[in-house]
XYZ file of C-alpha atoms in Angstrom:
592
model
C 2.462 19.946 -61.161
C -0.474 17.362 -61.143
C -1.587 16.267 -57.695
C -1.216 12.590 -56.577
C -4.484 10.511 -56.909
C -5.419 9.238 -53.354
C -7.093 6.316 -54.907
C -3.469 5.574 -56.074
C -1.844 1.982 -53.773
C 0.604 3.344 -51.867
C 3.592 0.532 -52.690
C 2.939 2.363 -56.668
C 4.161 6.033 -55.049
C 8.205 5.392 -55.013
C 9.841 3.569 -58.051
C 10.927 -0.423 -57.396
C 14.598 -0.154 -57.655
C 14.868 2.589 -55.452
C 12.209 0.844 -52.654
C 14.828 -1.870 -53.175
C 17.925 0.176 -52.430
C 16.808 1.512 -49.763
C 15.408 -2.558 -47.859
C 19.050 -3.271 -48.823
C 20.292 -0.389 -46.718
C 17.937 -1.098 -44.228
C 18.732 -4.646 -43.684
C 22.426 -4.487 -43.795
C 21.704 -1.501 -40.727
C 19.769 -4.265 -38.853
C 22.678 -6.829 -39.274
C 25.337 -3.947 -37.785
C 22.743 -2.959 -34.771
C 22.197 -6.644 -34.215
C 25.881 -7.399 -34.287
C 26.798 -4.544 -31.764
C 24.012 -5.504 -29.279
C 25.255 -9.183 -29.536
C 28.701 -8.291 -28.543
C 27.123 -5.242 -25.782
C 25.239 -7.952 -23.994
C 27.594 -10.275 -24.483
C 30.214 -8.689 -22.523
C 27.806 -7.153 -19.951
C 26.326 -10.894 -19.272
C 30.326 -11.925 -19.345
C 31.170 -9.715 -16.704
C 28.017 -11.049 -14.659
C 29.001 -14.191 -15.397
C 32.614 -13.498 -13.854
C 31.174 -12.299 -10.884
C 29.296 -15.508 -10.314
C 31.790 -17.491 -10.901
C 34.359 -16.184 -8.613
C 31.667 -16.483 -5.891
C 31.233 -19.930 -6.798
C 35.214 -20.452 -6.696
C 35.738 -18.459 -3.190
C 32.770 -21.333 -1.756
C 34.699 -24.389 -3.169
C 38.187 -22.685 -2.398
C 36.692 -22.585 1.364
C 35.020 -25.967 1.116
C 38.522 -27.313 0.937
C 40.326 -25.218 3.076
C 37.887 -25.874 5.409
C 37.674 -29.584 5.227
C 41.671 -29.894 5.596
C 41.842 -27.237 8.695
C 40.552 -30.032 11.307
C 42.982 -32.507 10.508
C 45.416 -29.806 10.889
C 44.525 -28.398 14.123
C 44.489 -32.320 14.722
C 48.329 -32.579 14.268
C 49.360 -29.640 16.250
C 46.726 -30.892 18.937
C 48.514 -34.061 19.295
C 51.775 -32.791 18.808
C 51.012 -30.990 22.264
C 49.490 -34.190 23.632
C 51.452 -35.572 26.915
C 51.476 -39.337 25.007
C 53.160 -37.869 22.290
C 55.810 -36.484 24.111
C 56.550 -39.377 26.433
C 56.322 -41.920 23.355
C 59.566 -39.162 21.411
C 61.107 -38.949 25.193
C 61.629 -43.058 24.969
C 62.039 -43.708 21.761
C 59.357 -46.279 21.387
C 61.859 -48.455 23.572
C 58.289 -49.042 26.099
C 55.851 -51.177 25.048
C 52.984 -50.215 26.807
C 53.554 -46.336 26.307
C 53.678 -47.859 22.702
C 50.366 -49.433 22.630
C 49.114 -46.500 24.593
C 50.114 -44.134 21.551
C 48.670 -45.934 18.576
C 45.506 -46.173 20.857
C 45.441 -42.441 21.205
C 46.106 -42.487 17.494
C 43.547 -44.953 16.268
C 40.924 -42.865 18.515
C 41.869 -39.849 16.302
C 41.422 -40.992 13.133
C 38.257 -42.749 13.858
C 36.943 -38.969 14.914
C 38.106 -37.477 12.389
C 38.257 -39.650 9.128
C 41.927 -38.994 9.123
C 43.373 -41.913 6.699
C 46.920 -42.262 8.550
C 48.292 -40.651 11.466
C 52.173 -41.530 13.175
C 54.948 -40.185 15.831
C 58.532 -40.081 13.860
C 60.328 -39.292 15.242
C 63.932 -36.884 14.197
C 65.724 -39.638 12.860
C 62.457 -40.438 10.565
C 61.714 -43.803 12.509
C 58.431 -44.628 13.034
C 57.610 -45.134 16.806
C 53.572 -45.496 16.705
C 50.702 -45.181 14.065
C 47.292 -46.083 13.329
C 48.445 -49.681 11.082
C 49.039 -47.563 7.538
C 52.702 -46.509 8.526
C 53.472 -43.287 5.926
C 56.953 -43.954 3.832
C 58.150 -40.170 3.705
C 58.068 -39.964 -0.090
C 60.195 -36.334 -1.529
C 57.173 -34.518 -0.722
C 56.534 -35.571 2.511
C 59.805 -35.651 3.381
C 60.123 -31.747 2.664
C 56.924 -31.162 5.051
C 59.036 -33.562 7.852
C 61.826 -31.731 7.883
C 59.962 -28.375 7.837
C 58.231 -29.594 11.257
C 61.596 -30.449 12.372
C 62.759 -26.977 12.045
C 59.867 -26.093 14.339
C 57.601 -24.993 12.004
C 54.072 -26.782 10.957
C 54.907 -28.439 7.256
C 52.314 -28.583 4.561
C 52.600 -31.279 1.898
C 50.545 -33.398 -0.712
C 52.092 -36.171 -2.901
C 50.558 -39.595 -4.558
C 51.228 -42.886 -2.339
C 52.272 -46.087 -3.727
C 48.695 -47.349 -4.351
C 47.847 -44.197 -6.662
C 45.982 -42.519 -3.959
C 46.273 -38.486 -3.881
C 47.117 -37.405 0.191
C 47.216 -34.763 1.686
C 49.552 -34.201 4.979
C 50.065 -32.182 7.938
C 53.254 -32.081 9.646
C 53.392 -30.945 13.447
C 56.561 -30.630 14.938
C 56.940 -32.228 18.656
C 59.073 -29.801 21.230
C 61.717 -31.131 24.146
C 60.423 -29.017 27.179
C 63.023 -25.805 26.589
C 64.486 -27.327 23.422
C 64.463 -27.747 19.361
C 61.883 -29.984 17.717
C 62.117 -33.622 18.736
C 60.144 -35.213 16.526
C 56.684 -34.780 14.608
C 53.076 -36.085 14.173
C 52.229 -36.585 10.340
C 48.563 -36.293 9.878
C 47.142 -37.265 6.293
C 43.981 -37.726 4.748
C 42.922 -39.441 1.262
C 41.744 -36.228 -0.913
C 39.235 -38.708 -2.882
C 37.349 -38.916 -0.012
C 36.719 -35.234 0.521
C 35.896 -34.818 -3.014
C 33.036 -37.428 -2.898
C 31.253 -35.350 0.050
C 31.353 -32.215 -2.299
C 28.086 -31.317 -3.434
C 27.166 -31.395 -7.401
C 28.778 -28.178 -9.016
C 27.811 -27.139 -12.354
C 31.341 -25.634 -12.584
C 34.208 -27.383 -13.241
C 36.227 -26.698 -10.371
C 40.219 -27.666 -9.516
C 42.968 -27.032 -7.532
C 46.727 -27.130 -9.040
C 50.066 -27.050 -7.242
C 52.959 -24.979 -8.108
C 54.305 -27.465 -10.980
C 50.568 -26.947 -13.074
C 49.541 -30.507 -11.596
C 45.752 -30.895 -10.912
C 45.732 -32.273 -7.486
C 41.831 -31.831 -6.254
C 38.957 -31.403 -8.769
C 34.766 -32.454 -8.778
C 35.663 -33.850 -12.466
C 37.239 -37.095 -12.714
C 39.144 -36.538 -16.350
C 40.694 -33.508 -14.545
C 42.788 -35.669 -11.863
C 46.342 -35.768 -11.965
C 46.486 -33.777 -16.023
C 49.037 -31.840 -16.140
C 47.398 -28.200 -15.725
C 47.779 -25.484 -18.617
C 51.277 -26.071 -19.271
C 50.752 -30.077 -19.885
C 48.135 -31.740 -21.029
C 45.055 -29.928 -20.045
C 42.983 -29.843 -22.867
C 43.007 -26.137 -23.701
C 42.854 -25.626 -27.554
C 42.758 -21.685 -27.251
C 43.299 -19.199 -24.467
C 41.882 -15.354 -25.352
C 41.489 -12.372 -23.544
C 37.966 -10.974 -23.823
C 36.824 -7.681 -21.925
C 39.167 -8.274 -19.501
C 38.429 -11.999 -18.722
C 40.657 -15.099 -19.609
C 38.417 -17.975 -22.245
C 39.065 -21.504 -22.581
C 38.530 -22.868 -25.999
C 38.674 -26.780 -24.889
C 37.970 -30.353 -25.554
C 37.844 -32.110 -23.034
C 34.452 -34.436 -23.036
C 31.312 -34.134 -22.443
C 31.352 -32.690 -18.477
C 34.001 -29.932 -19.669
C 32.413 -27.126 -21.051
C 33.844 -26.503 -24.821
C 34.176 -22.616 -24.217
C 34.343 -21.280 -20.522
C 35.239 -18.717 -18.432
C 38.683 -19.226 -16.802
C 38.848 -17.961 -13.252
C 41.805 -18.249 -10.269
C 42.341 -17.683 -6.851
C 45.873 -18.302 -4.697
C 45.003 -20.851 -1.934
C 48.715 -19.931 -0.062
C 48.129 -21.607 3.281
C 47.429 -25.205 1.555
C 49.330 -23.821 -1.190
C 47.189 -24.856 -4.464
C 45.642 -22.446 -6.131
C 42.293 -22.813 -7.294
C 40.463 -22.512 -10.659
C 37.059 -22.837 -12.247
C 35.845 -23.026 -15.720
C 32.150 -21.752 -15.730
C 30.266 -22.601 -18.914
C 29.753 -19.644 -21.135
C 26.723 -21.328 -23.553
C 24.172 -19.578 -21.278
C 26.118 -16.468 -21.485
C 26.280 -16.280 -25.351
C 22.598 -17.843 -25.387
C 21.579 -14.950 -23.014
C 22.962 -12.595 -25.458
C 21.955 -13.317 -28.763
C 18.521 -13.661 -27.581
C 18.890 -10.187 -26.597
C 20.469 -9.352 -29.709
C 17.451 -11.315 -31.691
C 14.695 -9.139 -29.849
C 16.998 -5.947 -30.406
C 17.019 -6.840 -33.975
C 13.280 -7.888 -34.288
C 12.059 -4.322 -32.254
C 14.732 -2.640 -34.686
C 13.007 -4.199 -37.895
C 9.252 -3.364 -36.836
C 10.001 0.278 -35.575
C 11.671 0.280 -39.040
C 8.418 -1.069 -40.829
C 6.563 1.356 -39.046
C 8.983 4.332 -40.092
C 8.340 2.758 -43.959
C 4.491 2.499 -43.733
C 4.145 5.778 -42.119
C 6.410 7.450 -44.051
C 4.305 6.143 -47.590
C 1.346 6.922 -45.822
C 2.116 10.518 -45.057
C 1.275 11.775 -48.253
C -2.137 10.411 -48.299
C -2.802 11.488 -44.830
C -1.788 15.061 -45.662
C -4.176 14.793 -48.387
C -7.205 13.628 -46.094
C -6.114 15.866 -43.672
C -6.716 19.023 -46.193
C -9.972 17.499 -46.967
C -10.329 17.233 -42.733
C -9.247 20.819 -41.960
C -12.323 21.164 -44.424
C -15.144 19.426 -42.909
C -13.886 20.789 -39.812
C -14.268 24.262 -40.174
C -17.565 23.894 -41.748
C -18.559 22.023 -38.527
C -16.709 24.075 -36.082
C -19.268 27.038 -37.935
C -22.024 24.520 -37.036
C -20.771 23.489 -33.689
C -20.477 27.577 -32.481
C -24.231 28.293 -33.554
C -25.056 25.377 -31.166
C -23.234 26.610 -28.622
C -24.591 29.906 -28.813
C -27.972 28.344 -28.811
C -27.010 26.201 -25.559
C -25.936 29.555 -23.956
C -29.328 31.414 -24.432
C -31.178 28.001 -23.143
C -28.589 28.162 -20.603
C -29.408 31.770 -19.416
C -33.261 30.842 -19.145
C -33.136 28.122 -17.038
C -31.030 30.173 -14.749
C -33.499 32.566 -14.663
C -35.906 30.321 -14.386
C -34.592 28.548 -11.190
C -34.438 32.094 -9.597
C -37.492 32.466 -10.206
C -38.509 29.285 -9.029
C -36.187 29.899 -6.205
C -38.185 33.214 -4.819
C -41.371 31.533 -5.652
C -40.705 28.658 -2.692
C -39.503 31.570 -0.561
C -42.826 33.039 -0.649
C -44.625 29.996 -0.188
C -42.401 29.490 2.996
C -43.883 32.982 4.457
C -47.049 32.830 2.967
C -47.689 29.023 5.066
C -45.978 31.312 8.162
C -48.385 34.352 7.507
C -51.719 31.560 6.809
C -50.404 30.139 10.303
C -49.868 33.013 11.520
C -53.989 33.759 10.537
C -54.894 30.259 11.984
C -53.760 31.384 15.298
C -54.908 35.121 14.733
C -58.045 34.391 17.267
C -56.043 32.725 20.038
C -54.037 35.482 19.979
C -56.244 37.995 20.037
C -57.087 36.549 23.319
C -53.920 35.752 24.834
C -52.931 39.572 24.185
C -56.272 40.839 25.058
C -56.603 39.228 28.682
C -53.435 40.738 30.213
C -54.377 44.216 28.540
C -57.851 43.571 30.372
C -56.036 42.526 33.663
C -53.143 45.375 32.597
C -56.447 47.981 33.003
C -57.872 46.713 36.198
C -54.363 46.595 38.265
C -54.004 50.259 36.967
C -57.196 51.239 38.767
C -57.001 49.619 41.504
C -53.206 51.072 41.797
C -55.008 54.781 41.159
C -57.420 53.864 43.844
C -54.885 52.704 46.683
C -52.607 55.796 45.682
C -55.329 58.006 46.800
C -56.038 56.263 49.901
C -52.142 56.888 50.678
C -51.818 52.859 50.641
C -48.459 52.835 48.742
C -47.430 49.031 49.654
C -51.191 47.914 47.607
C -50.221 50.346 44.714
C -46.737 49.328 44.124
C -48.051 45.374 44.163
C -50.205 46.214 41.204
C -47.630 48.206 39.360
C -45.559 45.148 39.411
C -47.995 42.646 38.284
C -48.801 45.158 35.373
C -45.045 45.378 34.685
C -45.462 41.312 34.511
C -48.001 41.783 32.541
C -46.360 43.470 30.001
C -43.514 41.377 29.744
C -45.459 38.630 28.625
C -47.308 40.610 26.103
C -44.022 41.598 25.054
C -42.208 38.536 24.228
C -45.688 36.848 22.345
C -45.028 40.247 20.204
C -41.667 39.298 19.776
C -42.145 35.633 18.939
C -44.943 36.846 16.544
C -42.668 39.112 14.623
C -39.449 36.871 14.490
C -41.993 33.898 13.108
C -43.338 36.563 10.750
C -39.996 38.091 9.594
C -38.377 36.703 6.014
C -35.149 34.674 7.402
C -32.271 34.836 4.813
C -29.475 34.262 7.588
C -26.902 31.342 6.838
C -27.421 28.277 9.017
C -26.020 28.840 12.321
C -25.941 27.093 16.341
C -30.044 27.121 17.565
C -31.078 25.931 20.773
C -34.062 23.374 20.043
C -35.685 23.735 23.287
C -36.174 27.459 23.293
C -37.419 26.952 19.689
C -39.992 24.370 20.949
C -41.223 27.130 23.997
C -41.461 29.655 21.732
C -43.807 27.574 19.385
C -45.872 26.190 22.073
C -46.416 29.814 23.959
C -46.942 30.965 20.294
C -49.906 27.861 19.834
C -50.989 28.028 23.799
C -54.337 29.260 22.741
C -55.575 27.129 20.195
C -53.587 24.209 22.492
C -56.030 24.999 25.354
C -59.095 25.755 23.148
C -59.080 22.468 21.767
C -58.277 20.756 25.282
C -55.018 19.147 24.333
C -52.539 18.651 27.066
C -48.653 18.856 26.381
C -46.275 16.627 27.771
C -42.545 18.156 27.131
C -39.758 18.872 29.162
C -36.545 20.295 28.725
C -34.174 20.155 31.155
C -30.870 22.081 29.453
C -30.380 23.076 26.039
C -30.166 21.036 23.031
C -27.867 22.865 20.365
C -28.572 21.536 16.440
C -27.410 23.163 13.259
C -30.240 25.139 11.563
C -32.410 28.555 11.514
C -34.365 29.668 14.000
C -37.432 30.939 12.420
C -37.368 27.945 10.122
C -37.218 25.366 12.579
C -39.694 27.150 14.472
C -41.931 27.317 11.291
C -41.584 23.276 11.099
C -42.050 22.898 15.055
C -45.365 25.330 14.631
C -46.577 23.014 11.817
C -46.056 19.882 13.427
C -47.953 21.200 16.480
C -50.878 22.661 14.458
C -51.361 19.511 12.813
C -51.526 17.332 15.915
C -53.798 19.364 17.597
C -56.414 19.744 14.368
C -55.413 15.814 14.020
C -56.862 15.334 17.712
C -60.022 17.257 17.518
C -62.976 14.263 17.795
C -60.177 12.361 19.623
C -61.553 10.865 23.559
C -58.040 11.088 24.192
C -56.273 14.630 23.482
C -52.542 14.060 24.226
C -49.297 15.996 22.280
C -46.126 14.516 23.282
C -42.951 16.300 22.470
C -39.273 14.295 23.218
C -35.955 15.611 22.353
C -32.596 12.825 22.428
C -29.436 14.720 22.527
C -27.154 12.085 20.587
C -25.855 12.243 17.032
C -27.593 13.108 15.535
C -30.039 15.098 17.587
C -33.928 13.539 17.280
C -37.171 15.806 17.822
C -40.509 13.823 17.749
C -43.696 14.991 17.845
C -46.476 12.170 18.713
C -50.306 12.595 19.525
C -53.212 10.124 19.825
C -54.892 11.469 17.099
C -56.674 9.110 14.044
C -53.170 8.460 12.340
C -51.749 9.206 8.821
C -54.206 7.755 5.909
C -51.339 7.327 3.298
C -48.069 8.093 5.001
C -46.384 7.649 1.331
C -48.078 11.127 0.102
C -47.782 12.718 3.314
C -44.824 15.120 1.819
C -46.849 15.780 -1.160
C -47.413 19.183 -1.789
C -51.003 19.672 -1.681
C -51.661 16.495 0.088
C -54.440 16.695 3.506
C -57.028 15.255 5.106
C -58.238 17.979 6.353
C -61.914 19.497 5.389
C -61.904 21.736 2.670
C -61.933 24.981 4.230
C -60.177 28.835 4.337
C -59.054 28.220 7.833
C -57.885 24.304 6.701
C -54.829 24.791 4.968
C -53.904 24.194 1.435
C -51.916 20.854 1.854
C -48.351 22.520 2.067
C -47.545 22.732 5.882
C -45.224 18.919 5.291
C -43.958 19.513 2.093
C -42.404 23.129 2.900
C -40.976 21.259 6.324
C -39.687 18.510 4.385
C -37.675 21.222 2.190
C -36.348 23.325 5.168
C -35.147 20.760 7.220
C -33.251 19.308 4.464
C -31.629 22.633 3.776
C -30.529 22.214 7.156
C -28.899 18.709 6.024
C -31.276 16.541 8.488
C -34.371 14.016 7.751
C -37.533 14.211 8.562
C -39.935 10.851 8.370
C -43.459 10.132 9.572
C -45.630 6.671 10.695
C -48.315 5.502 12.196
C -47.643 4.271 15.736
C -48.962 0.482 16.309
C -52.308 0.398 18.163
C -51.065 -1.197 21.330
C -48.924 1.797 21.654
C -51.846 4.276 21.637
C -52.281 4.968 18.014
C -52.097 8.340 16.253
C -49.092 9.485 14.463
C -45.975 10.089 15.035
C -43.160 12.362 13.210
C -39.231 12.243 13.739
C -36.655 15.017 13.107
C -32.994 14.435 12.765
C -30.926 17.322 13.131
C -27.038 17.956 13.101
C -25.543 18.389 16.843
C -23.738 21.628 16.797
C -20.168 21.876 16.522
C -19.827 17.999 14.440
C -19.298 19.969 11.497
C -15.980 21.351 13.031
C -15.167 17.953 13.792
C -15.746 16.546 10.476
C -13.382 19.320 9.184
């Protein structure tokens, strides 16, 4: 079996007439799936449309029902009227309780719009009206005679002059007895129709006999309803919902939906014929963009499906070039690894290497202050010696009280020896603790007792207070290791100085702020003062190497604060100036 040539088109791969076949197939697919969305949407849209339009109906339906309830609540109101029921009483045989009745009545219809409005009374004569006397036609004369059985009578007919009405019938009681007489209320239906808003609907209302009594289109009036003349050339059932076919001009839809509802207490029912072009419009637009998504997810299945040959093809080739690079790729790697593992170890290494320098700037302070030291510890063993003496000397002259005075200043004595020892040895020790809670203050005490000889040998005087403690996040021997440095430098900073001052202040805010200020010369480039191996200092063993601020700049860092330094302005007092910013203790709980 020879393999295909990738080089090959792609349309050359299947033979014509069967590429043919199978766009025939494919077309006459599209046509069916078009056909059955068409008719899908058409029906859902249908159903839509059926709900809008029997909204529509329910709001014309009560348009008119409202619109003729005042004028009948107008008849029964003047049935109960005390005019009406003198002017039946009499007859009309009183003129002036004549006049006085078609006054009443002319009021009325002036308030209300009614067209006509008259007392009959039960012999049908007419004994007052507003000037348009009503001739009971069959109609009315069936709502009459209802009101004279004592019930209200409903009726609509055509008058003489070709004018649809509408009429009310309220009969009038005898005090204790039958119906007397009634009040026929009626009202010209072309009027109402002309303060009905514009309804794209056509929208009537028919009477038991098909007649179209009330409608918003004029070629409706008066036809004859389905059974007559309406102009219905076809009436279908689709999904459940009656469709005109009809012709009927250019304000009647030619196809519409065909709606109903019984209107019993004016007794018309009501119908509307809602346009169904937007409806079918509506759905073969959805059936179009069915059809079109059907016919490119179809070209896509054909392209893809020619192309899959060829991409198996490249894909072999693929598989190829990626195994050969995946080889490549995994020597890399392995490479990366073993660069990987070196800089590791090289960062530990790097890593121990700043932990020495840490301790050996503590140990090269520590040798800085070795003299001063030497004579803080050596004075109270000197005074330690001469109490004990004099102690042995009062002991054997039996004075006890003298003796036990000088044992306790050499027990005071050796307190104080005792906790320079201990500062020395916890600023000596190698601190690998986590951070924890330190009390600034005691750190500063412990740095100044630590630096009170070389403080006093070079005359500086210290202004600091604490009053309480000030708790920041950090270590102790650290912090004291930055306090110690900032000190040192200030006081070496100070020493040609006419003015030898070291101020220490500590703000307990958020965060906390140490600063250390003296009157010394100043910084000369405060932008290299972190620098490792940056000073000013003379060259010298017991001068430093230029580390003391860069190894404080690291620690407090690693305690998450900032430290900065400036010159202070001349009219300030000169010198220099340094600011810590330390965490408060416990706002890392309240960050959590």
């Amino acid at each position: 079996m020879t393999a295909p040539d990738p080089h090959q088109p792609i349309a050359a791969k299947a033979p014509a007439p069967r590429r043919a076949g199978l766009a025939v197939v494919f077309a006459l697919a599209a046509a069916v799936f078009g056909a059955a969305v068409y008719e899908f949407a058409y029906r859902a849209e249908l159903d839509q449309a059926a709900a809008r339009g029997r909204s529509d109906l329910a709001l014309a339906s009560d348009r008119l029902t409202t619109g003729l309830q005042r004028y009948r609540e107008l008849a029964v109101f003047l049935a109960d009227h005390p005019t009406t029921l003198t002017t039946i009483l009499e007859g009309g045989n009183a003129r002036s309780q004549v006049e006085a009745a078609d006054a009443l009545l002319l009021s009325m219809a002036d308030k209300t719009g009614a067209k006509s409005i008259s007392i009959v009374s039960r012999k049908g004569y007419v004994l007052a009206d507003t000037g348009d006397a009503i001739r009971l036609s069959s109609g009315a004369t069936v709502a009459f005679k209802r009101a004279l059985d004592g019930a209200l009578g409903v009726a609509h007919y055509v008058d003489d002059a070709g004018r649809r009405r509408f009429m009310f019938a309220a009969p009038v009681f005898y005090p204790g007895g039958a119906s007397r007489g009634a009040v026929l209320v009626s009202v010209d239906v072309g009027e109402l129709e002309w303060s009905w808003p514009t309804d794209p609907s056509a929208t009537y209302f028919t009477d038991r006999a098909g007649v179209v009594f009330v409608a918003n289109r004029g070629e409706l009036v008066l036809r004859g309803g389905i059974g007559g003349d309406l102009p219905v050339i076809r009436a279908r059932i689709t999904s459940g919902h009656e469709v005109f076919d009809l012709d009927a001009g250019p304000y009647i839809p030619a196809r519409a939906l065909h709606l109903t509802q019984s209107l019993p207490v004016i007794e018309l029912t009501g119908e509307l014929l809602l346009d169904l072009a937007p409806v079918r419009a509506l759905a073969r637009l959805q059936s179009g963009f069915a059809t079109a998504l059907f016919l490119t997810f179809g070209a896509f299945a054909w392209v893809a499906m020619e192309r899959r040959r060829t991409l198996a093809e490249a894909n072999s080739r693929l598989e190829a070039r990626v195994a050969k690079r995946t080889h490549a790729l995994e020597a890399a790697n392995r490479e990366l690894k073993r660069e990987i593992t070196e800089r590791e170890e090289t960062e530990a290494r790097l890593k121990r290497a700043q932990a020495d320098l840490v301790q050996a700037g503590k140990l090269s302070a520590l040798g800085e202050m070795s003299a001063g030291i030497s004579h803080e510890l050596n004075q109270p063993l000197m005074a330690i010696r001469s109490f004990a003496e004099n102690a042995q000397a009062f002991l054997e002259r039996e004075r006890a009280d003298e003796a036990a005075q000088n044992l306790g200043r050499i027990s005071e004595l050796a307190r104080r020896m005792g906790r320079i020892i201990k500062n020395l040895r916890a600023f000596a020790r190698q601190e690998n603790e986590a951070i924890t809670d330190v009390d600034l203050c005691a750190v500063i005490d412990a740095t100044l007792e630590m630096t009170g000889a070389k403080i006093a040998a070079a005359g500086v005087t210290v202004e600091w207070t604490c009053v309480a403690p000030v708790w920041v996040r950090g270590g102790d021997v650290r912090l004291q290791q930055v306090v110690m440095n900032l000190v040192s430098n200030a006081v070496d900073a100070m020493g040609d100085s006419p003015q030898k001052t070291l101020m220490i202040e500590v703000t307990d805010g958020d965060p906390v702020s140490l600063v250390v200020t003296d009157t010394g010369p100043g910084i000369a480039d405060p932008d290299k003062m972190f620098d490792p191996f940056y000073t000013t200092k003379e060259v010298g063993a017991a001068q430093g190497m230029g580390l003391g601020l860069s190894i404080s700049y690291g620690l407090i860092q690693s305690f998450g604060g900032k430290i900065k330094g400036a010159n202070r302005p001349a009219r300030s007092g000169g010198g220099a100036q340094f600011t810590i910013e330390l965490t408060r203790a416990g706002r890392e709980n309240e960050a959590a």
